[in-house]
CSV table of C-alpha atoms in Angstrom, one decimal:
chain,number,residue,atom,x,y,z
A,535,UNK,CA,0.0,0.0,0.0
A,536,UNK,CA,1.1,3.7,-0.4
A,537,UNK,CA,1.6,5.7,2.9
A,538,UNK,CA,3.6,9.3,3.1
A,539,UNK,CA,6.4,9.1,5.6
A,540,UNK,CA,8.9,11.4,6.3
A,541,UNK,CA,12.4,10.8,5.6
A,542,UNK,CA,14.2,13.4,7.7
A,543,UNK,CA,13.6,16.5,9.1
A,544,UNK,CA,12.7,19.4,7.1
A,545,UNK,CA,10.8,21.0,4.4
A,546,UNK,CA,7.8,19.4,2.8
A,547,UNK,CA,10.4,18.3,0.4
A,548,UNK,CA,11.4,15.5,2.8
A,549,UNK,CA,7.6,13.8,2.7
A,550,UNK,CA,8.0,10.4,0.6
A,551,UNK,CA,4.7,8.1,-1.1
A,552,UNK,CA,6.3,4.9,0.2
A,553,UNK,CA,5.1,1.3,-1.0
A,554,UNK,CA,4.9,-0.5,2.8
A,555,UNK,CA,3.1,-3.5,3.9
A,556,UNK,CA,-0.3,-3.0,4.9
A,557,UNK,CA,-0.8,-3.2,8.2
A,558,UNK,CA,-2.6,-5.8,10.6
A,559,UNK,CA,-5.2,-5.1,13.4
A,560,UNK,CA,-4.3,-6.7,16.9
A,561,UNK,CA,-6.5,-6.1,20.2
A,562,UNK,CA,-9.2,-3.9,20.1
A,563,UNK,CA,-7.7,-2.4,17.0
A,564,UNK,CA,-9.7,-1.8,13.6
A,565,UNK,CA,-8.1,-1.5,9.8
A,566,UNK,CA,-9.5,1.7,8.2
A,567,UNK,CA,-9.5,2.1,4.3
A,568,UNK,CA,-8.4,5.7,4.5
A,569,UNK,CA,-10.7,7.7,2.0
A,570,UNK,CA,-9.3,11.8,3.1
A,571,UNK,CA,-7.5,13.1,5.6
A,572,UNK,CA,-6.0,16.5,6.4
A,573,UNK,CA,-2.9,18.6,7.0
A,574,UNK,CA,-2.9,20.2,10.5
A,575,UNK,CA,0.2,22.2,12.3
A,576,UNK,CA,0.2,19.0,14.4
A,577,UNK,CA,1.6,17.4,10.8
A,578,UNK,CA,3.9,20.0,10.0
A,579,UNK,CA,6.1,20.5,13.7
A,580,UNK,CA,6.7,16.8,13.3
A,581,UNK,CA,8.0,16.8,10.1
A,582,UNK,CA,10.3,19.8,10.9
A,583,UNK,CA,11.7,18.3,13.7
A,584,UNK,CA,10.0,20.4,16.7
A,585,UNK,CA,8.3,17.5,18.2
A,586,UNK,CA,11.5,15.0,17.9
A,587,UNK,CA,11.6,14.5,21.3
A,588,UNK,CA,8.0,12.9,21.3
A,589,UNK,CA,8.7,11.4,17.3
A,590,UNK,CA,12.0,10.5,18.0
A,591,UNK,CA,14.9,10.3,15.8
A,592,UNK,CA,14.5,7.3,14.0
A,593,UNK,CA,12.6,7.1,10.2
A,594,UNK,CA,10.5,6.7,8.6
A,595,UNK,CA,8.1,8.7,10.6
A,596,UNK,CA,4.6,8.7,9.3
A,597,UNK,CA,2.5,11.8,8.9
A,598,UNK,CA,-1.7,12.7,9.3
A,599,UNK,CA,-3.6,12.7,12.2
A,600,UNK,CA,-7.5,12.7,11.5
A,601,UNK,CA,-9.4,10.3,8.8
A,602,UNK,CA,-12.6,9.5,7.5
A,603,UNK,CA,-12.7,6.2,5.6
A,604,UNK,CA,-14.4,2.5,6.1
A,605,UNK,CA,-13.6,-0.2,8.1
A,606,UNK,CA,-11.9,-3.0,6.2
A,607,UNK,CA,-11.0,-5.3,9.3
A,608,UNK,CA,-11.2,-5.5,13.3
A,609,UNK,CA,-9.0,-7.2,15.6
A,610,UNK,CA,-10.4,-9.4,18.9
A,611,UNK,CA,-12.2,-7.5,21.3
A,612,UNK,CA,-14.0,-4.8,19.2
A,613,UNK,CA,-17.6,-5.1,19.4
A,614,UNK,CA,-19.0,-1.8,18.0
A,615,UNK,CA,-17.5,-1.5,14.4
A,616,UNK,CA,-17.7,-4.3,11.5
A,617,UNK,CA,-16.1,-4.2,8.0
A,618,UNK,CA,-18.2,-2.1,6.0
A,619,UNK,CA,-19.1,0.8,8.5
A,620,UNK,CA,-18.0,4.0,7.2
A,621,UNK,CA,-16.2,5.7,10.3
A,622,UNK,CA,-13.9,8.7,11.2
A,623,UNK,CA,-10.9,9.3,13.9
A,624,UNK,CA,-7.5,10.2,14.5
A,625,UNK,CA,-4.3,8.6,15.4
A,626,UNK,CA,-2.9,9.1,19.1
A,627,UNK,CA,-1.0,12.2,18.6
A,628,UNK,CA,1.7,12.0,21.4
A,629,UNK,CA,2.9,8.4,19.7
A,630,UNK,CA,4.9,7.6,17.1
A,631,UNK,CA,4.1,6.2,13.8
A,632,UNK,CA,5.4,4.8,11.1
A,633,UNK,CA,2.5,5.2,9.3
A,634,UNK,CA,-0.3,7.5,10.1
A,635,UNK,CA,-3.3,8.7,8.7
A,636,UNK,CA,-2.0,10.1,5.1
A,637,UNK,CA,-1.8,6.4,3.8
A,638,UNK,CA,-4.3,4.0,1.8
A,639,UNK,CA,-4.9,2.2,5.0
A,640,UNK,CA,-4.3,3.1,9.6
A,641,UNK,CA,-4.8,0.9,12.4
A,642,UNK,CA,-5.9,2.5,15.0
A,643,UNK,CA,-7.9,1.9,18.6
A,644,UNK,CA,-11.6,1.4,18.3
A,645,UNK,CA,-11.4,3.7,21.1
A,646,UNK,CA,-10.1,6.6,19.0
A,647,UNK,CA,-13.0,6.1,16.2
A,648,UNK,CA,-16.7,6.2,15.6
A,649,UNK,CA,-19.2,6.1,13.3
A,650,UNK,CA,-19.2,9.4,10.3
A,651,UNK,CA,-22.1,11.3,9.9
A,652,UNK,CA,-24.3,9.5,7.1
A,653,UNK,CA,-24.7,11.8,5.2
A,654,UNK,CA,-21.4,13.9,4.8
A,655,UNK,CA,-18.5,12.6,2.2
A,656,UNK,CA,-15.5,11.7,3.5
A,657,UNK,CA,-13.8,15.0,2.3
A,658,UNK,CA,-15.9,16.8,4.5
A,659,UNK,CA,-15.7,14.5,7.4
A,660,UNK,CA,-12.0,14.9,7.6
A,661,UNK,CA,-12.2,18.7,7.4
A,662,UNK,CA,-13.6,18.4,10.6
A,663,UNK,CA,-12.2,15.6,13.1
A,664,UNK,CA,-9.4,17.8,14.6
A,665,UNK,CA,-10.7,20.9,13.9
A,666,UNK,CA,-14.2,20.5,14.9
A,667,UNK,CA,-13.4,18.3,18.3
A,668,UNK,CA,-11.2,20.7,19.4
A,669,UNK,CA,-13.1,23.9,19.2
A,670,UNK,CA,-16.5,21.5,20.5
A,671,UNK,CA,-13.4,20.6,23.7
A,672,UNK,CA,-12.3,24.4,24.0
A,673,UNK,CA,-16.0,25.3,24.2
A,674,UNK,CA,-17.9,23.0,26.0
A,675,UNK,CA,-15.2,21.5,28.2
A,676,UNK,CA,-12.6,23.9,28.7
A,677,UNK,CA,-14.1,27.3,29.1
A,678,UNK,CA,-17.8,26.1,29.5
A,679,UNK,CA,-19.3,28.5,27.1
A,680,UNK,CA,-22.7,29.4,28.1
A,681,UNK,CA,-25.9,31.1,26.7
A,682,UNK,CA,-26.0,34.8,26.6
A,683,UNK,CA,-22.2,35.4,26.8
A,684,UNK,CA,-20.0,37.1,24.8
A,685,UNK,CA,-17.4,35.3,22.4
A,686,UNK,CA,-14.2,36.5,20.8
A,687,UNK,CA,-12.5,33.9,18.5
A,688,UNK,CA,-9.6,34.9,17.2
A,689,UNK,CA,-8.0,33.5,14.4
A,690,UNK,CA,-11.6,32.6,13.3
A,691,UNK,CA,-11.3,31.6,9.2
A,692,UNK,CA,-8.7,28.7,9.4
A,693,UNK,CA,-10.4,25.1,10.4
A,694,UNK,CA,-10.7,25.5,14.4
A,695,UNK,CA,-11.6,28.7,14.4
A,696,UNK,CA,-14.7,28.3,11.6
A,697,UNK,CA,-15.9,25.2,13.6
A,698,UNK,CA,-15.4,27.6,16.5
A,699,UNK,CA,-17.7,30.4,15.6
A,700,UNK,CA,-20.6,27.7,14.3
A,701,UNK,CA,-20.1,26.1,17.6
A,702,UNK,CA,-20.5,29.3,20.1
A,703,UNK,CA,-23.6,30.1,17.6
A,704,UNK,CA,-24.9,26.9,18.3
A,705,UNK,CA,-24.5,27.4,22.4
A,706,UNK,CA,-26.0,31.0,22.4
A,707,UNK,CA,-22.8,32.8,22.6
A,708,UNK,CA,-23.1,36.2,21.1
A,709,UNK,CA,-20.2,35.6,18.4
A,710,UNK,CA,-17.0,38.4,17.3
A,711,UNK,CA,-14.9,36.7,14.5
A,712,UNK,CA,-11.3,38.3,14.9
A,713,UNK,CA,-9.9,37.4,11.0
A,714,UNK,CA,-9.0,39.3,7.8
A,715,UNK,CA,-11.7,41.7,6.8
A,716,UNK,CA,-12.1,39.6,3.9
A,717,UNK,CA,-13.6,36.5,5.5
A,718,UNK,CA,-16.3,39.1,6.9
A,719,UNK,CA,-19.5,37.4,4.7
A,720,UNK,CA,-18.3,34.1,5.1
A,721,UNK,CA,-17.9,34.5,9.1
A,722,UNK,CA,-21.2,36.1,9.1
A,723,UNK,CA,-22.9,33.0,6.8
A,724,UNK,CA,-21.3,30.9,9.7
A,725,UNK,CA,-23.1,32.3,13.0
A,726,UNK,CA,-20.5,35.5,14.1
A,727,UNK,CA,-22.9,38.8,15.4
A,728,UNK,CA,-19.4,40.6,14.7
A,729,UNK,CA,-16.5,40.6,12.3
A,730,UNK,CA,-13.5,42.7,13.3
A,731,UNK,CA,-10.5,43.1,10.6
A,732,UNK,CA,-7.4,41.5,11.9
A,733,UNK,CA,-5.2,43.6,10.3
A,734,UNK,CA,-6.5,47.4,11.5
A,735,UNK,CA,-8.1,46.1,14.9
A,736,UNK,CA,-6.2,45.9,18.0
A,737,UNK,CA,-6.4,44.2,21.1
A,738,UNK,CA,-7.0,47.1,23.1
A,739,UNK,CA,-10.0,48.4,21.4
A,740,UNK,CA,-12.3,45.4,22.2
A,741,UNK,CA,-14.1,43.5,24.7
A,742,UNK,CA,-14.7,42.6,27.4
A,743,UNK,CA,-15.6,39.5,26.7
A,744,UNK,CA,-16.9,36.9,28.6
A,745,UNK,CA,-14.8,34.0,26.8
A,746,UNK,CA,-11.6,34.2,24.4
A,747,UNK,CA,-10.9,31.1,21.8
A,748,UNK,CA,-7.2,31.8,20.9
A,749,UNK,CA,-6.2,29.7,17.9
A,750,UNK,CA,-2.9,32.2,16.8
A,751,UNK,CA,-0.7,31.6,20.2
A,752,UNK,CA,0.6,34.8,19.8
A,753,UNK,CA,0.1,38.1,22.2
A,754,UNK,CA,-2.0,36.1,24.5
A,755,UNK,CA,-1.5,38.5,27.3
A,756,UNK,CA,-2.6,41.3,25.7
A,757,UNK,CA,-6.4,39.4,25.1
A,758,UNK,CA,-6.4,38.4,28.1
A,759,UNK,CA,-6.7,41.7,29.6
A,760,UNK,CA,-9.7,42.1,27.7
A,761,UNK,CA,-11.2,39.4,29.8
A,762,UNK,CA,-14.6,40.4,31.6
A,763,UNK,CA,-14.3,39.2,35.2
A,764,UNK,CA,-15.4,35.5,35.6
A,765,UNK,CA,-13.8,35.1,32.0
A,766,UNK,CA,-12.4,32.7,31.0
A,767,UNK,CA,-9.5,32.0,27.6
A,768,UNK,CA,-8.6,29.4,26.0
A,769,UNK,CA,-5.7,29.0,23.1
A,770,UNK,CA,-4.6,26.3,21.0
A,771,UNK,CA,-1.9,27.8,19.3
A,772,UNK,CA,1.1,26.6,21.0
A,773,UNK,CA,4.7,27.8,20.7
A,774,UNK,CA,7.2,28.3,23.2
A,775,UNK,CA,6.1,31.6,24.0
A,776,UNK,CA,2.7,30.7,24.4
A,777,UNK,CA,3.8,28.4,26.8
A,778,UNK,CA,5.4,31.2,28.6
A,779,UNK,CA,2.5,32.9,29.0
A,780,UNK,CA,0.8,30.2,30.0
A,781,UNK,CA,2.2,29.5,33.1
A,782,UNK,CA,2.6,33.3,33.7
A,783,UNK,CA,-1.3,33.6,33.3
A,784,UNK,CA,-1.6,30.7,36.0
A,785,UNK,CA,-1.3,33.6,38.6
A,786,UNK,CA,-4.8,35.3,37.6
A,787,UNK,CA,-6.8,32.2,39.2
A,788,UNK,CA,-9.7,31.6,36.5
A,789,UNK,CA,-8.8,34.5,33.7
A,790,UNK,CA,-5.8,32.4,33.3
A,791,UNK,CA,-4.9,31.4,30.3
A,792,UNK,CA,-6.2,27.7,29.5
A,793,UNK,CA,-5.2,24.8,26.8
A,794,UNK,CA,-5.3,21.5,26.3
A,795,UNK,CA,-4.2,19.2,23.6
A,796,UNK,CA,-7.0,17.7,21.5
A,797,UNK,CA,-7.1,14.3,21.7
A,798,UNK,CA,-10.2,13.2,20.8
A,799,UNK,CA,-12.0,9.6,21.5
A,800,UNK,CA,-15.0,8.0,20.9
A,801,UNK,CA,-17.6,9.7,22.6
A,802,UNK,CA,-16.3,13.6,21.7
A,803,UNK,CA,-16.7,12.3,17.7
A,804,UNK,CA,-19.8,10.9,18.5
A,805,UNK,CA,-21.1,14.1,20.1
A,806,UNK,CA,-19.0,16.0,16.9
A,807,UNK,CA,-21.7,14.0,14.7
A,808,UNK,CA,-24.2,15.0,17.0
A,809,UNK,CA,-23.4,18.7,15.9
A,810,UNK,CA,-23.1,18.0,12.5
A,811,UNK,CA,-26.4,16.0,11.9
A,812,UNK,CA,-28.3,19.0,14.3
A,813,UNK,CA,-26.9,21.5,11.3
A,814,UNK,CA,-25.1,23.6,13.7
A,815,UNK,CA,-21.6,22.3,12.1
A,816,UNK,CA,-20.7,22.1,9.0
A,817,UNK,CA,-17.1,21.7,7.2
A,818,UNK,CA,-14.8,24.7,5.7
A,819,UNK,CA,-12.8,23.4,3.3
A,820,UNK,CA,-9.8,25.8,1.6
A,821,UNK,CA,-8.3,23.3,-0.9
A,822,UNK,CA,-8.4,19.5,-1.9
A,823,UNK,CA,-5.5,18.2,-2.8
A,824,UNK,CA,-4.8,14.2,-4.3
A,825,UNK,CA,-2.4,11.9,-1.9
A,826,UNK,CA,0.4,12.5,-4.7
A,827,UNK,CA,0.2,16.2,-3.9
A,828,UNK,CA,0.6,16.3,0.1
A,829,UNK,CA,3.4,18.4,-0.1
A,830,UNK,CA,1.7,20.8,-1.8
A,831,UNK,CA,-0.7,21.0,0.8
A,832,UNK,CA,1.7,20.9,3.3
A,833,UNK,CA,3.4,24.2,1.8
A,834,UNK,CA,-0.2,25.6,1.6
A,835,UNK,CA,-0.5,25.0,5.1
A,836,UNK,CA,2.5,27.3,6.0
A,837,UNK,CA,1.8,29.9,3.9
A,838,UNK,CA,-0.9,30.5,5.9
A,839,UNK,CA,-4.2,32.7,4.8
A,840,UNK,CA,-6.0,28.9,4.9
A,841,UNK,CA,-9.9,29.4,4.9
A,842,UNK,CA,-11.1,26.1,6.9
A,843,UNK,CA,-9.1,23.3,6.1
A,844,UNK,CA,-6.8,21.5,3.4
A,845,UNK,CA,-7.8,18.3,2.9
A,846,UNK,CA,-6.2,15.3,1.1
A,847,UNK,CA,-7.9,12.7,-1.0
A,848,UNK,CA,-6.4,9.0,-0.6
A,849,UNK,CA,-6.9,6.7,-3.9
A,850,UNK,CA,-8.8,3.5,-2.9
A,851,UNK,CA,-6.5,0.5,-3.2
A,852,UNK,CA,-7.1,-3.4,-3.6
A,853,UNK,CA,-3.9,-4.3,-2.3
């Protein structure tokens, strides 16, 4: 089967379609015919070497975190999925892999997988595994958005930050989109009561509000100030000097700064679907690109001005 791996650290240069042996389910494991995935910045701090001392040193390293696809074959102990049922998921993120979710076919834990919405294509399914779960986590479980309260998501036209602002629309939030002025009628079409331009807006001339979703990791303790009291902020843009912040924000009790690393099992994709069949989510997609083309995507990726996600297409396979 065909799987991208990467070779060595670097530029999307080093990602490599490698012919490898298709891989076996063992306990409570399930084989996925991988149908789309996704590039996320997860994918791309691997493969230049940021995460090595969770990836390790040692290649091939495999690349792709979320999927949507069927189910080909389960190992023992997996009662709730059968060949045939058309699933999505994501691979463990803090583990390494030889080969992950850009590849015709992932093993994975039944506990990290459940059944896609019927009726949305396995392009759009993948546009929203990662994305989607962690701005429903950020939301619901993190900050504990509730009706009536005011939202500012910034960073709100890539893929967490769409699913972010359909989400707070669906919980009653009273939505500002932080993005490029741009993205203003698609941010609008998507639930937010405001859109402020990125570029000529600055932190100091908004708020309060009542909950901050972060997805830019960058300046977090200048939104923070704009906190109302009882707010509460969330970010999922790491770096090192959002880590900094971080702990420095840890001395403001509750208006500190919160994250988390999405992680996503069975029952937070079954609630996702939830969302998704309710119509209060639905997928953003900025590009589609074919499995031959992931570094493409991956250079898209970096570039950065992504509207919702880029998502890549796996050929089916016999093999």
């Amino acid at each position: 089967m065909k799987a991208v791996q990467i070779m060595s650290f670097g530029t999307a240069d080093v990602l490599r379609i490698n012919d490898v042996d298709r891989p076996a389910p063992g306990v409570g494991e399930v084989l996925v015919s991988v149908e789309a995935t996704s590039v996320n910045g997860h994918d791309v701090i691997v493969r230049t070497g940021e995460l090595k001392m969770m990836s390790g040193r040692r290649f091939p390293i495999g690349t792709g975190l979320d999927f949507a696809g069927t189910v080909v074959a389960t190992g023992t102990d997996v009662a709730r999925f059968r060949a045939g049922d058309r699933v999505w998921g994501m691979v463990h993120p803090r583990r390494r892999h030889t080969v992950a979710a850009a590849a015709e076919y992932v093993v994975v834990s039944a506990d990290r997988i459940s059944h896609a919405p019927a009726d949305l294509a396995a392009v759009d399914a993948a546009a929203l595994v990662v994305a989607g779960s962690t701005a429903l986590i950020a939301l619901r479980d993190s900050v504990r958005l509730t009706s009536g309260e005011r939202v500012l998501v910034r960073g709100a036209a890539g893929g967490v930050g769409t699913a972010a602002v359909q989400l707070a629309h669906a919980m009653g939030g009273h939505v500002t989109a932080l993005a490029r002025d741009r993205h203003a009628e698609l941010l609008t079409d998507l639930g937010a009561d405001e859109v402020l331009d990125y570029g000529t807006t600055t932190s100091d001339r908004i708020g309060p509000f009542d909950v901050i979703v972060d997805t830019v990791g960058s300046e977090l303790h200048c939104y923070r100030s704009r906190l109302a009291k009882g707010g509460r902020m969330v970010t999922v843009g790491l770096s090192p000097s959002a880590l900094a912040e971080i702990a420095a924000s840890s001395l403001h009790g509750s208006r500190r700064i919160r994250t988390f690393s999405a992680n996503p099992h069975t029952p937070v994709l079954r609630d996702l679907a939830v969302q998704v069949a309710s119509g209060a989510l639905r997928p953003v997609i900025d590009s589609v690109y074919p499995l031959a083309d992931i570094a493409a995507a991956h250079r898209a990726f970096e570039r950065g001005g992504v509207v919702g996600k880029h998502v890549v297409t796996v050929p089916r396979s016999s093999v």
